[in-house]
Short mmCIF file of N, CA and C in Angstrom, two decimals:
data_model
loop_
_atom_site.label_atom_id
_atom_site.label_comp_id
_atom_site.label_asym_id
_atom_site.label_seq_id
_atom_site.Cartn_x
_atom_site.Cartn_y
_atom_site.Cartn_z
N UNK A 1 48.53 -8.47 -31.90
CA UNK A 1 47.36 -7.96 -31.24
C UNK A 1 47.83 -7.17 -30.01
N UNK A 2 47.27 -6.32 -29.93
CA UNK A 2 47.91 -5.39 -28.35
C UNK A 2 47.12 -5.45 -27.42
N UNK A 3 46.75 -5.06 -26.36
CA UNK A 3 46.45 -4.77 -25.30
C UNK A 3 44.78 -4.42 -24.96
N UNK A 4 44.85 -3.48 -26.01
CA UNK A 4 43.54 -2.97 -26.26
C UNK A 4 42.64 -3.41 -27.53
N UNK A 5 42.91 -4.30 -28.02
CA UNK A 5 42.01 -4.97 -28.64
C UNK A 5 40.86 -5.60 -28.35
N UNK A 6 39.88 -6.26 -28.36
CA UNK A 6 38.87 -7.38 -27.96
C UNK A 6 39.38 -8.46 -28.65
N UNK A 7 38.68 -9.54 -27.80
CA UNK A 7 39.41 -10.76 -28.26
C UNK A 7 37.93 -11.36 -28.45
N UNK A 8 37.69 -12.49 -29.89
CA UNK A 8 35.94 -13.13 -29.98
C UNK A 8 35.90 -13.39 -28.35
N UNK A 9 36.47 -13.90 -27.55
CA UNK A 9 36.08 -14.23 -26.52
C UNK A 9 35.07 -12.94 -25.20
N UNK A 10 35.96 -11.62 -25.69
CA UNK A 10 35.38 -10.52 -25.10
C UNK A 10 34.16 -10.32 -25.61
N UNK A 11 34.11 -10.48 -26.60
CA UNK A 11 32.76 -10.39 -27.55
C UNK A 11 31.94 -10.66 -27.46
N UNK A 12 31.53 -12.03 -27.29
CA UNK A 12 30.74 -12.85 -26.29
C UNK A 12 30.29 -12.72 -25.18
N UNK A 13 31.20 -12.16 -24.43
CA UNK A 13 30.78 -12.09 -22.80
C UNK A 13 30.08 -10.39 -23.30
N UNK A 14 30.69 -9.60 -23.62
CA UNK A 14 29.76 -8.57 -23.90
C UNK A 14 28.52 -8.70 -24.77
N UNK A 15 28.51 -9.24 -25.32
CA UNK A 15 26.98 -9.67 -26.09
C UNK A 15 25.94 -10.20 -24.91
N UNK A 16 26.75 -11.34 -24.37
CA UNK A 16 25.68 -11.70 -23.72
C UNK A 16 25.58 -11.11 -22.67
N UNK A 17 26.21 -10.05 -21.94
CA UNK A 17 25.75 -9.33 -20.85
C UNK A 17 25.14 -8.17 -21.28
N UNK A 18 24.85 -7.69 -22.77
CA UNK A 18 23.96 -6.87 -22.89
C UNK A 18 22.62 -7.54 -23.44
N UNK A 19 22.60 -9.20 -23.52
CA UNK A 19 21.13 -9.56 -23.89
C UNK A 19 20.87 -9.99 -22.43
N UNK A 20 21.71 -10.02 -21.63
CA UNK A 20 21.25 -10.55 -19.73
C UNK A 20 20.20 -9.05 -19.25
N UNK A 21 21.56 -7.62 -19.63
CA UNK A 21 20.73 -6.17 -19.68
C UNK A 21 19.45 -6.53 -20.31
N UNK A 22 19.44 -6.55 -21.53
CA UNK A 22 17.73 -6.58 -21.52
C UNK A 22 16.87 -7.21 -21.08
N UNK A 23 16.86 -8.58 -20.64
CA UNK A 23 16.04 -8.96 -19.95
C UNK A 23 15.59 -8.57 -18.86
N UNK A 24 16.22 -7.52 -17.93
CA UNK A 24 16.72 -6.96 -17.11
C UNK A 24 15.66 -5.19 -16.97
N UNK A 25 15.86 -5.11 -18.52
CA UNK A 25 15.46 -3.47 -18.91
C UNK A 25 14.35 -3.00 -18.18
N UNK A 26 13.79 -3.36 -17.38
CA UNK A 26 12.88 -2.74 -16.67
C UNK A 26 13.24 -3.01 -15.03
N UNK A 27 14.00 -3.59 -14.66
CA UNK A 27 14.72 -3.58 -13.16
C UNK A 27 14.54 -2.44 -12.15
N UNK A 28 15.54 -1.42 -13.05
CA UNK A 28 15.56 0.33 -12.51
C UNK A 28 13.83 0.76 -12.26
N UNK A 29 12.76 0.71 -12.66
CA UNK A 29 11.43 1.07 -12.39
C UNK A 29 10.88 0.15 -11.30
N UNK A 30 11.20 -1.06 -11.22
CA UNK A 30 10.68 -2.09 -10.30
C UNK A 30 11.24 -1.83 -9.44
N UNK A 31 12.74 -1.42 -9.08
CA UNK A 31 13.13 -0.86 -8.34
C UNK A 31 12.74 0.13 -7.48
N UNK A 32 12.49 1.17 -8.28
CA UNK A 32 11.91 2.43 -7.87
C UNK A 32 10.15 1.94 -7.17
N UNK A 33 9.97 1.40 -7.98
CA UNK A 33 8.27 1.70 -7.13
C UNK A 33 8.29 0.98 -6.17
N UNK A 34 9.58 -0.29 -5.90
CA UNK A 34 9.29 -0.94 -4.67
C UNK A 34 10.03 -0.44 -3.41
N UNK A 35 10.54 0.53 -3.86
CA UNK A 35 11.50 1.64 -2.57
C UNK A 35 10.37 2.82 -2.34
N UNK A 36 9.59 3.13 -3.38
CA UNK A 36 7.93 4.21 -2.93
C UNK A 36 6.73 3.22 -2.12
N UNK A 37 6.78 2.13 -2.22
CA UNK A 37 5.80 0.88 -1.88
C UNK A 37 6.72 0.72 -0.17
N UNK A 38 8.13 0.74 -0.35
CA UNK A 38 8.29 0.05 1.36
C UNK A 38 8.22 1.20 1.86
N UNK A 39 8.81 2.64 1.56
CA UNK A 39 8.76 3.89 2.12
C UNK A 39 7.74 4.58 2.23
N UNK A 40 7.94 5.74 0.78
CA UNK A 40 7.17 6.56 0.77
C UNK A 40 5.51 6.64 0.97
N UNK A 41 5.09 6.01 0.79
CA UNK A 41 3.46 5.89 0.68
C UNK A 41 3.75 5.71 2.96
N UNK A 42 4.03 5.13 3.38
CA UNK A 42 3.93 5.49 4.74
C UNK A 42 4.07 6.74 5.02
N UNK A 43 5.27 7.38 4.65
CA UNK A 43 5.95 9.18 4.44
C UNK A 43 4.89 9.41 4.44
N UNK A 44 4.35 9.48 3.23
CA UNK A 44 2.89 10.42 3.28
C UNK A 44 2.35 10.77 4.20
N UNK A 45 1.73 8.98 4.63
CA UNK A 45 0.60 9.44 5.24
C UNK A 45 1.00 9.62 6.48
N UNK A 46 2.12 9.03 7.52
CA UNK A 46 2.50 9.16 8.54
C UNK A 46 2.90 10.53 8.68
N UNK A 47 3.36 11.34 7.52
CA UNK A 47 3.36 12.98 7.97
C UNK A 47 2.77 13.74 7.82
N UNK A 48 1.80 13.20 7.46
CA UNK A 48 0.37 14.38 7.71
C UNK A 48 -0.14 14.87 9.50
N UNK A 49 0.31 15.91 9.94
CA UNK A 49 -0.01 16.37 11.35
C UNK A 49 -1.35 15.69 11.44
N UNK A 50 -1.87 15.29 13.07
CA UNK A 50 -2.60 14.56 13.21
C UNK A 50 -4.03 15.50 13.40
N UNK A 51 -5.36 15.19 12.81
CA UNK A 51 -6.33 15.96 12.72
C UNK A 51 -6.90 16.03 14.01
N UNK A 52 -6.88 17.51 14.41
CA UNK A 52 -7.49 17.92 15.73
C UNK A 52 -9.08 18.54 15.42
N UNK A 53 -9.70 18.34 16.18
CA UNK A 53 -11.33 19.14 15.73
C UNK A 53 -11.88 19.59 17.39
N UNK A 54 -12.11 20.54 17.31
CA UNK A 54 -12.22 21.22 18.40
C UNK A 54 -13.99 21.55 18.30
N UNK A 55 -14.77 21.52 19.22
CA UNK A 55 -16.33 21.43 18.84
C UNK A 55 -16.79 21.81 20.28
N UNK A 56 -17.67 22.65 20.64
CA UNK A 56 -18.89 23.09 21.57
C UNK A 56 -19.65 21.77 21.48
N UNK A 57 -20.06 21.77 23.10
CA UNK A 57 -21.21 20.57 22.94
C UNK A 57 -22.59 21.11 22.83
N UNK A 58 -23.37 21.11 21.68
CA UNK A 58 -24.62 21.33 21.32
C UNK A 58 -25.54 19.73 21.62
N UNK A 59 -26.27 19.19 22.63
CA UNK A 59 -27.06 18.50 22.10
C UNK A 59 -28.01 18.48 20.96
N UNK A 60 -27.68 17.08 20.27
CA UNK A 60 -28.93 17.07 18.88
C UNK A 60 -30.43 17.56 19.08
N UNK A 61 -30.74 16.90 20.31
CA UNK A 61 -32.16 16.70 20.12
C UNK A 61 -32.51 16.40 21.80
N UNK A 62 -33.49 16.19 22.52
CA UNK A 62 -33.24 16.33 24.01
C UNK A 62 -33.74 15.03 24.14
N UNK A 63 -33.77 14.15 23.46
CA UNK A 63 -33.71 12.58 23.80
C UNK A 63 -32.32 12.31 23.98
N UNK A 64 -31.29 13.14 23.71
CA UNK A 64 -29.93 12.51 23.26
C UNK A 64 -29.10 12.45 24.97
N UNK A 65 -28.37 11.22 24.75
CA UNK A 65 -27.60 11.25 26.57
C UNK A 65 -26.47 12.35 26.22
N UNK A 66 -26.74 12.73 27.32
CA UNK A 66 -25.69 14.29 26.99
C UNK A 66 -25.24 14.87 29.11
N UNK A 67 -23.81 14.41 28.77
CA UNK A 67 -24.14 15.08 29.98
C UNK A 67 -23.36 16.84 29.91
N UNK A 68 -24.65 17.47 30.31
CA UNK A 68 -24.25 18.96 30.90
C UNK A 68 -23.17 19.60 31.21
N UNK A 69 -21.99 18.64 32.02
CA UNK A 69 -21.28 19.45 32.53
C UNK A 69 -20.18 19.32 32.18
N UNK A 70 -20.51 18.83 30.74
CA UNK A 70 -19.03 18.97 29.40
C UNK A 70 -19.10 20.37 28.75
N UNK A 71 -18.51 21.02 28.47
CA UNK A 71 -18.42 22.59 27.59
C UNK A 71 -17.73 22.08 26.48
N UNK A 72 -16.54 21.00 26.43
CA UNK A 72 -16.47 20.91 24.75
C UNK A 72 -15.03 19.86 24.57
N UNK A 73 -15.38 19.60 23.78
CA UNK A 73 -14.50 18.03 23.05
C UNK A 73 -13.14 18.61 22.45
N UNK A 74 -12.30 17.49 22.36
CA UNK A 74 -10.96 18.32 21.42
C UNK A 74 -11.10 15.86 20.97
N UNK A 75 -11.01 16.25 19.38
CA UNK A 75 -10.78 15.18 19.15
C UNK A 75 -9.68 14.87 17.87
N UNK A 76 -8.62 13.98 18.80
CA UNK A 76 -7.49 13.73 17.56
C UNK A 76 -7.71 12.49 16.83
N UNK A 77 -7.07 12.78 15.52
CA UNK A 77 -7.36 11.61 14.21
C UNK A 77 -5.73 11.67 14.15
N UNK A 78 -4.99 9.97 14.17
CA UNK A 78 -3.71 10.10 13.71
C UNK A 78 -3.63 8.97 13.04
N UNK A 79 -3.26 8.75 12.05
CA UNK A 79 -2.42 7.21 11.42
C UNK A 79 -1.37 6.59 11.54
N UNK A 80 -1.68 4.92 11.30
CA UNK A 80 -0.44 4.48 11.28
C UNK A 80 -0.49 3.39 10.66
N UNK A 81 0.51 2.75 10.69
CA UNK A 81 0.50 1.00 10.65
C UNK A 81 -0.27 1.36 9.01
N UNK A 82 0.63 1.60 7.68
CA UNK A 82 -0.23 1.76 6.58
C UNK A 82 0.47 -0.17 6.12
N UNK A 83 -0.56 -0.70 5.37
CA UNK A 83 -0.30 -2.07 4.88
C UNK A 83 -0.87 -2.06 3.21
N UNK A 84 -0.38 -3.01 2.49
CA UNK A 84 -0.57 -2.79 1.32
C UNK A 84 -0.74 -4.49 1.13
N UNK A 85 -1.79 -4.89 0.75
CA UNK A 85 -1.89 -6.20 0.27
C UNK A 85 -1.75 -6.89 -1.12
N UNK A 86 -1.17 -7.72 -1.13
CA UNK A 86 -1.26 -8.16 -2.63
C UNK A 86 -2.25 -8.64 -3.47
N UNK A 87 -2.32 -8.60 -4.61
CA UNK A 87 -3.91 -8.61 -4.87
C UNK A 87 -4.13 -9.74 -5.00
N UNK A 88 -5.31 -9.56 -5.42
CA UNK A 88 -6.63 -10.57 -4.76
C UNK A 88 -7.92 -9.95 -5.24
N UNK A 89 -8.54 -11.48 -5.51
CA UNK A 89 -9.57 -11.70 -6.04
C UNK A 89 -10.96 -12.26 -5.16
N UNK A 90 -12.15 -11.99 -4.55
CA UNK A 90 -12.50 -12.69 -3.95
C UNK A 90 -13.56 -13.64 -4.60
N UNK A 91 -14.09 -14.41 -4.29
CA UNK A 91 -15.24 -15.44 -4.73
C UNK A 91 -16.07 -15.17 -4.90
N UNK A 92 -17.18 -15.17 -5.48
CA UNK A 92 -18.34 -14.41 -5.02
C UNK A 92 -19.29 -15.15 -4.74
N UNK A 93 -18.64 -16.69 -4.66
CA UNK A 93 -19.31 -17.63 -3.89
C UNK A 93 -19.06 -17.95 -2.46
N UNK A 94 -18.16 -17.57 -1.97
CA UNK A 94 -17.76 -17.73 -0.77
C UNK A 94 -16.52 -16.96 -0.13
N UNK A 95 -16.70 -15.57 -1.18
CA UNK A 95 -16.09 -14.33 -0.49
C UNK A 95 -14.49 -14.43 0.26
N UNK A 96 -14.27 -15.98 -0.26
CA UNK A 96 -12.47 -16.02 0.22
C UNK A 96 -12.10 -15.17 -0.43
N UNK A 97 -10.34 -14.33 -0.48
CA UNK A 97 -9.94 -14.19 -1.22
C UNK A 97 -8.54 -15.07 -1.80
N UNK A 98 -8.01 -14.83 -3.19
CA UNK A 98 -7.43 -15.69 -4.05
C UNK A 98 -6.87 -14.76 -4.44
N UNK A 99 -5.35 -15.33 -4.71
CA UNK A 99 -4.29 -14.35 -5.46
C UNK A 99 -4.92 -14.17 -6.95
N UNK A 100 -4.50 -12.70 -6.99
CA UNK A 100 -5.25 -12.33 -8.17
C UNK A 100 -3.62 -12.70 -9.40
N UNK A 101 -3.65 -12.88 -10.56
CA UNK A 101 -2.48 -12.98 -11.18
C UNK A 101 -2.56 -11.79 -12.28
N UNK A 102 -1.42 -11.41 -12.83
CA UNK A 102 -1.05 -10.38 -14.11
C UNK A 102 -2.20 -11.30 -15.54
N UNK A 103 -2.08 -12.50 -15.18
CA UNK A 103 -2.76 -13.10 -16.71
C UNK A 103 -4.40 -13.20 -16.69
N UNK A 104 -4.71 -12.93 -14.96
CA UNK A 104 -5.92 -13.55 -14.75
C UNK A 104 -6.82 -11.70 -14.71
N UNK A 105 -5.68 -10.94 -14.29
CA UNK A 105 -6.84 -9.08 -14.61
C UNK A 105 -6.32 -8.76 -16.08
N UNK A 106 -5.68 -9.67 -16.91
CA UNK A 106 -5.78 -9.35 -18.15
C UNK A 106 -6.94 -9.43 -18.77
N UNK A 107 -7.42 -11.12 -18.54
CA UNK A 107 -8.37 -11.72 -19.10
C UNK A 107 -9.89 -11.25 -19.03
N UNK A 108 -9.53 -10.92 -17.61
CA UNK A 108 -10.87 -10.33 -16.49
C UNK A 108 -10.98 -8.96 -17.24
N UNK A 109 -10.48 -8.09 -17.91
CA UNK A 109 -10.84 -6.87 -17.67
C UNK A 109 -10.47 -5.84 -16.14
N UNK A 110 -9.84 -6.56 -15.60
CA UNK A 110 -9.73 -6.24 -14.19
C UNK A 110 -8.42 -5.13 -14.24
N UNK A 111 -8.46 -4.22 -13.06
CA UNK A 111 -7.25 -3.61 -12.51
C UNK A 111 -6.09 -4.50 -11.21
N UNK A 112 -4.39 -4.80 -11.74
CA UNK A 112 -3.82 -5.39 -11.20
C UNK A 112 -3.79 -4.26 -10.13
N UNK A 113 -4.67 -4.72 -9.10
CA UNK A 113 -4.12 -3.43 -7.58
C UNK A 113 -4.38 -4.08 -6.28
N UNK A 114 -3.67 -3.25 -5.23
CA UNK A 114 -3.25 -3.62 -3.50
C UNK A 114 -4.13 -2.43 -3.29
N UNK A 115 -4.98 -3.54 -2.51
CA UNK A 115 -5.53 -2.68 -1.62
C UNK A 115 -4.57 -2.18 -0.29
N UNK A 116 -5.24 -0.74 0.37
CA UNK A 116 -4.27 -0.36 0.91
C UNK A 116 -5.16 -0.12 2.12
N UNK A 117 -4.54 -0.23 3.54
CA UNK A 117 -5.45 -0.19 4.72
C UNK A 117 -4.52 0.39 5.56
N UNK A 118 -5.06 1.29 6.66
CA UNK A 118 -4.31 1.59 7.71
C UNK A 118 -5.00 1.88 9.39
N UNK A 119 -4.23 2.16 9.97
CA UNK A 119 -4.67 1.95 11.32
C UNK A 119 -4.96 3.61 12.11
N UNK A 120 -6.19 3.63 12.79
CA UNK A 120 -6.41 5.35 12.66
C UNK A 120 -6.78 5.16 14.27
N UNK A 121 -6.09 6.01 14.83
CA UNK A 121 -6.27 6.09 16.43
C UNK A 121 -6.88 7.38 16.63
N UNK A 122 -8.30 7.40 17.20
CA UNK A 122 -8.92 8.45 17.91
C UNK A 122 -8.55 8.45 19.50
N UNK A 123 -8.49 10.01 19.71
CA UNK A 123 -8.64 10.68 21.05
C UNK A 123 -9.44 11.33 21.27
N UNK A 124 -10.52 11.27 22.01
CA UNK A 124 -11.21 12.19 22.91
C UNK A 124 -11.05 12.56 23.94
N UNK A 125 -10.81 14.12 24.17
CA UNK A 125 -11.09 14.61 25.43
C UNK A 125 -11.84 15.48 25.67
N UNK A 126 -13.00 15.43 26.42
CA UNK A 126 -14.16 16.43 27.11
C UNK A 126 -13.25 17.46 28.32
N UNK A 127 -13.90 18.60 28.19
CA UNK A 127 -13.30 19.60 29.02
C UNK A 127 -14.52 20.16 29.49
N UNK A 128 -14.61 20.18 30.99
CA UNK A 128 -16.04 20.20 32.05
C UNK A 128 -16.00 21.99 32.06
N UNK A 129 -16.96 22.31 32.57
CA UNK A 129 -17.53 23.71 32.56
C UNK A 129 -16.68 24.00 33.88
N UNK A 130 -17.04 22.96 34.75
CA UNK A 130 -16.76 23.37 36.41
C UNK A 130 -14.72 22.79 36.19
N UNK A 131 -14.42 23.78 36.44
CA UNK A 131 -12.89 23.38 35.86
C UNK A 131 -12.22 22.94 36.89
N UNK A 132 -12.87 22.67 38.27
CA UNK A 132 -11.74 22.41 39.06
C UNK A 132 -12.31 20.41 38.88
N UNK A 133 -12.80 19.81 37.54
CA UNK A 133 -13.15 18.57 37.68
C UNK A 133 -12.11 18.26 36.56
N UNK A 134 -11.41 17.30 36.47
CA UNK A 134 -9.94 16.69 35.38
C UNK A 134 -11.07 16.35 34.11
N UNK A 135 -10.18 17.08 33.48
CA UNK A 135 -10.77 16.43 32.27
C UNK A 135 -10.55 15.00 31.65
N UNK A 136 -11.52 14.62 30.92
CA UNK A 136 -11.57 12.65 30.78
C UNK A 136 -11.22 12.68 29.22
N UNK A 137 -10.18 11.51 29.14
CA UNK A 137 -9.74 11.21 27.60
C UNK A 137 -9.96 9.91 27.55
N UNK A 138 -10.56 9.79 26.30
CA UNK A 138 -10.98 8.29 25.79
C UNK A 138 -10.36 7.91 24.46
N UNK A 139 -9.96 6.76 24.23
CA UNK A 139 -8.86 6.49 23.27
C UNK A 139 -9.04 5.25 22.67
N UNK A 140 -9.66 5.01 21.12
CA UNK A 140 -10.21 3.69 20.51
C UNK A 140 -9.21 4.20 19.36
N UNK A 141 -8.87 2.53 18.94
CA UNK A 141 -7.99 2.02 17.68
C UNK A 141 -9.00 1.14 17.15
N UNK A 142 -8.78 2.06 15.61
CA UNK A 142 -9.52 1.19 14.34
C UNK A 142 -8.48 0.46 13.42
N UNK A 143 -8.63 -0.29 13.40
CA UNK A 143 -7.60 -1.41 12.53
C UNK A 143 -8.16 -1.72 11.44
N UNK A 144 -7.00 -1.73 10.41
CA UNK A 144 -7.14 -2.69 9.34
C UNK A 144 -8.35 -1.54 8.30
N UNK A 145 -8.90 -0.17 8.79
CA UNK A 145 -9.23 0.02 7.55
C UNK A 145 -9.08 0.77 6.57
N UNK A 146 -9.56 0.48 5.05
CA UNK A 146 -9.23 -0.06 3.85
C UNK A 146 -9.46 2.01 3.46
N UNK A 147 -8.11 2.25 2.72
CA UNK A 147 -8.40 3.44 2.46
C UNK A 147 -8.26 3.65 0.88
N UNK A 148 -8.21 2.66 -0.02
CA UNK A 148 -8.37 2.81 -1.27
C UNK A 148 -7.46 1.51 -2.38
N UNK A 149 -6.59 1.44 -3.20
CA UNK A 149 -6.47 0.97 -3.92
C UNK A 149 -5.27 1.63 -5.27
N UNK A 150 -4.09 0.93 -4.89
CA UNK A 150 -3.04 1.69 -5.98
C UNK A 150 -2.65 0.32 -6.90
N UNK A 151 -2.59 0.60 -8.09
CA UNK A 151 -1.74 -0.50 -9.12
C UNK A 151 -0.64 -1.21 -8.97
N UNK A 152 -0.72 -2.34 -8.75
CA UNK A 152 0.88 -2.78 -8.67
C UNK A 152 1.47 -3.17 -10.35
N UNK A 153 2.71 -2.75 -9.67
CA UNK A 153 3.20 -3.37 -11.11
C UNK A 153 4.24 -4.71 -11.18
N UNK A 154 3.62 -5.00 -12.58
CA UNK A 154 3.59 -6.71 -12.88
C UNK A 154 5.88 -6.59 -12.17
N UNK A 155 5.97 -7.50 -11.63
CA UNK A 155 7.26 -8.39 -11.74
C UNK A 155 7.82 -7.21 -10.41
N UNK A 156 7.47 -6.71 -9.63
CA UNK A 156 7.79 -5.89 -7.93
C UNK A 156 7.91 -6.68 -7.26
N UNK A 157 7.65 -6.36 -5.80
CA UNK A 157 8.04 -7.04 -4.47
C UNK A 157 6.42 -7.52 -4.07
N UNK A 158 5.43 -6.52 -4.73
CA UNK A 158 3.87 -6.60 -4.31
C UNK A 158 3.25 -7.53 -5.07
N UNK A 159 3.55 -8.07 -6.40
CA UNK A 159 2.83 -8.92 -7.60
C UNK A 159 2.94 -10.21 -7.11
N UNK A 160 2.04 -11.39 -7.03
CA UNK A 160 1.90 -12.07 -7.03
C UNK A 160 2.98 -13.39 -7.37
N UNK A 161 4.21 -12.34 -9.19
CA UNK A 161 4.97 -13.30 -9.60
C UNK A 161 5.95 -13.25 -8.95
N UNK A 162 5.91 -12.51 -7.77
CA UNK A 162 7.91 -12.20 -7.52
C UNK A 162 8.23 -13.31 -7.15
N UNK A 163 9.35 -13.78 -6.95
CA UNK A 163 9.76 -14.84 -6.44
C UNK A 163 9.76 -16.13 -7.37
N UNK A 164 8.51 -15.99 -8.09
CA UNK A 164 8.41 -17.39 -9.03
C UNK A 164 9.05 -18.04 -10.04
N UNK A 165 9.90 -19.19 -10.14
CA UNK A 165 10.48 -19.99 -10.86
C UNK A 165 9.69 -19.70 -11.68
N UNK A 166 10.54 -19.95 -13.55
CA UNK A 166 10.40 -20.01 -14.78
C UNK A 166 8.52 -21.23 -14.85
N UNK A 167 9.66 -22.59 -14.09
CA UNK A 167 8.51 -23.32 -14.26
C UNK A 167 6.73 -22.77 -13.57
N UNK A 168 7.19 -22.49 -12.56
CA UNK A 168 5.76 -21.91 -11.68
C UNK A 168 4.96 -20.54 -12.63
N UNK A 169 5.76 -19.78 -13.27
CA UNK A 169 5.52 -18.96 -14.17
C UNK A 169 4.42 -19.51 -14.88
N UNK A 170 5.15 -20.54 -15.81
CA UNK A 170 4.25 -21.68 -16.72
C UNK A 170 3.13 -21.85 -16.56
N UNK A 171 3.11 -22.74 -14.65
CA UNK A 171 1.87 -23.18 -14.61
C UNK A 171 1.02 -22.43 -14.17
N UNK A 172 0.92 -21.10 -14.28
CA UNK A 172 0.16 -19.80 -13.48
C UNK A 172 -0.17 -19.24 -14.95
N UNK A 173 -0.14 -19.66 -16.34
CA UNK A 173 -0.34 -19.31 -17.58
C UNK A 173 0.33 -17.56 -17.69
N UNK A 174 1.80 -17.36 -17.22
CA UNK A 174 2.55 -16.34 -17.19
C UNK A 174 3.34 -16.39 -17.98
N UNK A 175 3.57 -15.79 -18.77
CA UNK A 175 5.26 -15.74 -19.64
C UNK A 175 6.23 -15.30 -18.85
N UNK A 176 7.20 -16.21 -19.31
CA UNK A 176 8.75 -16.29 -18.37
C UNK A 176 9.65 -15.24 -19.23
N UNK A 177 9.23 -14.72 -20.33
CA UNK A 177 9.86 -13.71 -20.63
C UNK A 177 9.33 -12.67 -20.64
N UNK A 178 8.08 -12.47 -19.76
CA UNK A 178 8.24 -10.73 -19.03
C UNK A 178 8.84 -9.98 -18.21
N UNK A 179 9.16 -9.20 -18.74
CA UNK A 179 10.15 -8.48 -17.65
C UNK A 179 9.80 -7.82 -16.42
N UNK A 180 8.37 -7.13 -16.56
CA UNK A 180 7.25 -6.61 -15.94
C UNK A 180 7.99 -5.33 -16.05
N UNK A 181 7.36 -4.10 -15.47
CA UNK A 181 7.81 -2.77 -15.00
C UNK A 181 6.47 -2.31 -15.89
N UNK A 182 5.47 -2.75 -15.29
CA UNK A 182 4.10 -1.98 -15.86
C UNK A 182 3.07 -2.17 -15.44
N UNK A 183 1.52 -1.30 -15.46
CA UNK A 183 0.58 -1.26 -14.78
C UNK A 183 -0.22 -2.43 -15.18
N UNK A 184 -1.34 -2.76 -15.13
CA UNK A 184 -2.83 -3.19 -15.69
C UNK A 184 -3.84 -2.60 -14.75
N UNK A 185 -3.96 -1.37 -16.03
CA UNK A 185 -5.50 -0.88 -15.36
C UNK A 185 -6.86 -1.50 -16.33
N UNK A 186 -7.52 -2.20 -16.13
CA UNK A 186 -8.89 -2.70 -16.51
C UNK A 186 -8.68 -3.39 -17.49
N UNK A 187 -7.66 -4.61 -17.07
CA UNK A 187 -7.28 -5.60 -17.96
C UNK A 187 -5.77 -4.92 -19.15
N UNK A 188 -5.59 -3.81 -19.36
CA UNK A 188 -4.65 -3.57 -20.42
C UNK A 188 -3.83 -2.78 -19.74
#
């Protein structure tokens, strides 16, 4: 036998590290969406230039408090702080919410998805007619809200199963031989 032969023993270890690979076969995608899930989806939205709106002050209506000796607003919209929750189900008896599972938006008809929320800081500043008066900036943070809803996929960093022992699998009515690297939109 020479050098370059396989030996049954090589055989084996290569067999079974290409049935370890398949169990495996969807890794590279779980991968990927959970490097777009910690990154990119912030990218986005964190580089969108921040929305300026520039506006004349027209009072509505002459009940309205308005004072006069504003000529006009400059107001910025910026984001941040984007969060992605894992899903969840709420009660509709008592509006908690409950981890939603891959077996339980099967059953449901349901979509496996994270809601997604972020944090949006307004600026106002009024600019007075009589210009030798400083102009006034006012500055409120909205937290926590909810700007829509993306799919997670089964067996990521976002699903409910990551982390979970074979046995915990079990008792969550999950198969321990999914590999995941896929959606559920409306149960399928």
């Amino acid at each position: 036998m020479t050098n370059n032969e396989l030996t049954p023993l090589d055989l084996n270890y290569l067999i079974s590290e290409v049935i370890d690979e398949k169990k495996n076969i969807a890794r590279h995608i779980i991968d990927s969406y959970d490097i777009f899930n910690k990154t990119g989806i912030e990218q986005i939205i964190t580089s969108q230039k921040p929305i300026k709106i520039f506006d004349n002050v027209k009072p509505i209506n002459s009940d309205a408090h308005f004072d006069s000796d504003i000529k006009n607003f400059e107001v910025t919209i910026k984001y941040s702080n984007i969060k992605q929750h894992k899903p969840a189900s709420a009660s509709k008896r008592t509006s908690i919410n409950t981890p939603l599972y891959p077996s339980n938006a099967r059953m449901n008809d349901r979509s496996y998805s994270s809601t997604v929320s972020i944090d949006i800081d307004v600026t106002i500043k009024a600019f007075y007619v009589d210009k030798t008066k400083q102009e006034e900036t006012k500055h409120t943070k909205v937290t926590d809200v909810i700007i829509g809803k993306i799919p997670v996929m089964v067996r990521s960093k976002l699903c409910n199963l990551y982390g979970k022992t074979n046995d915990q699998l079990s008792e969550l009515g999950e198969s321990t031989d999914d590999t995941g690297g896929y959606l559920i939109i409306k149960g399928t």
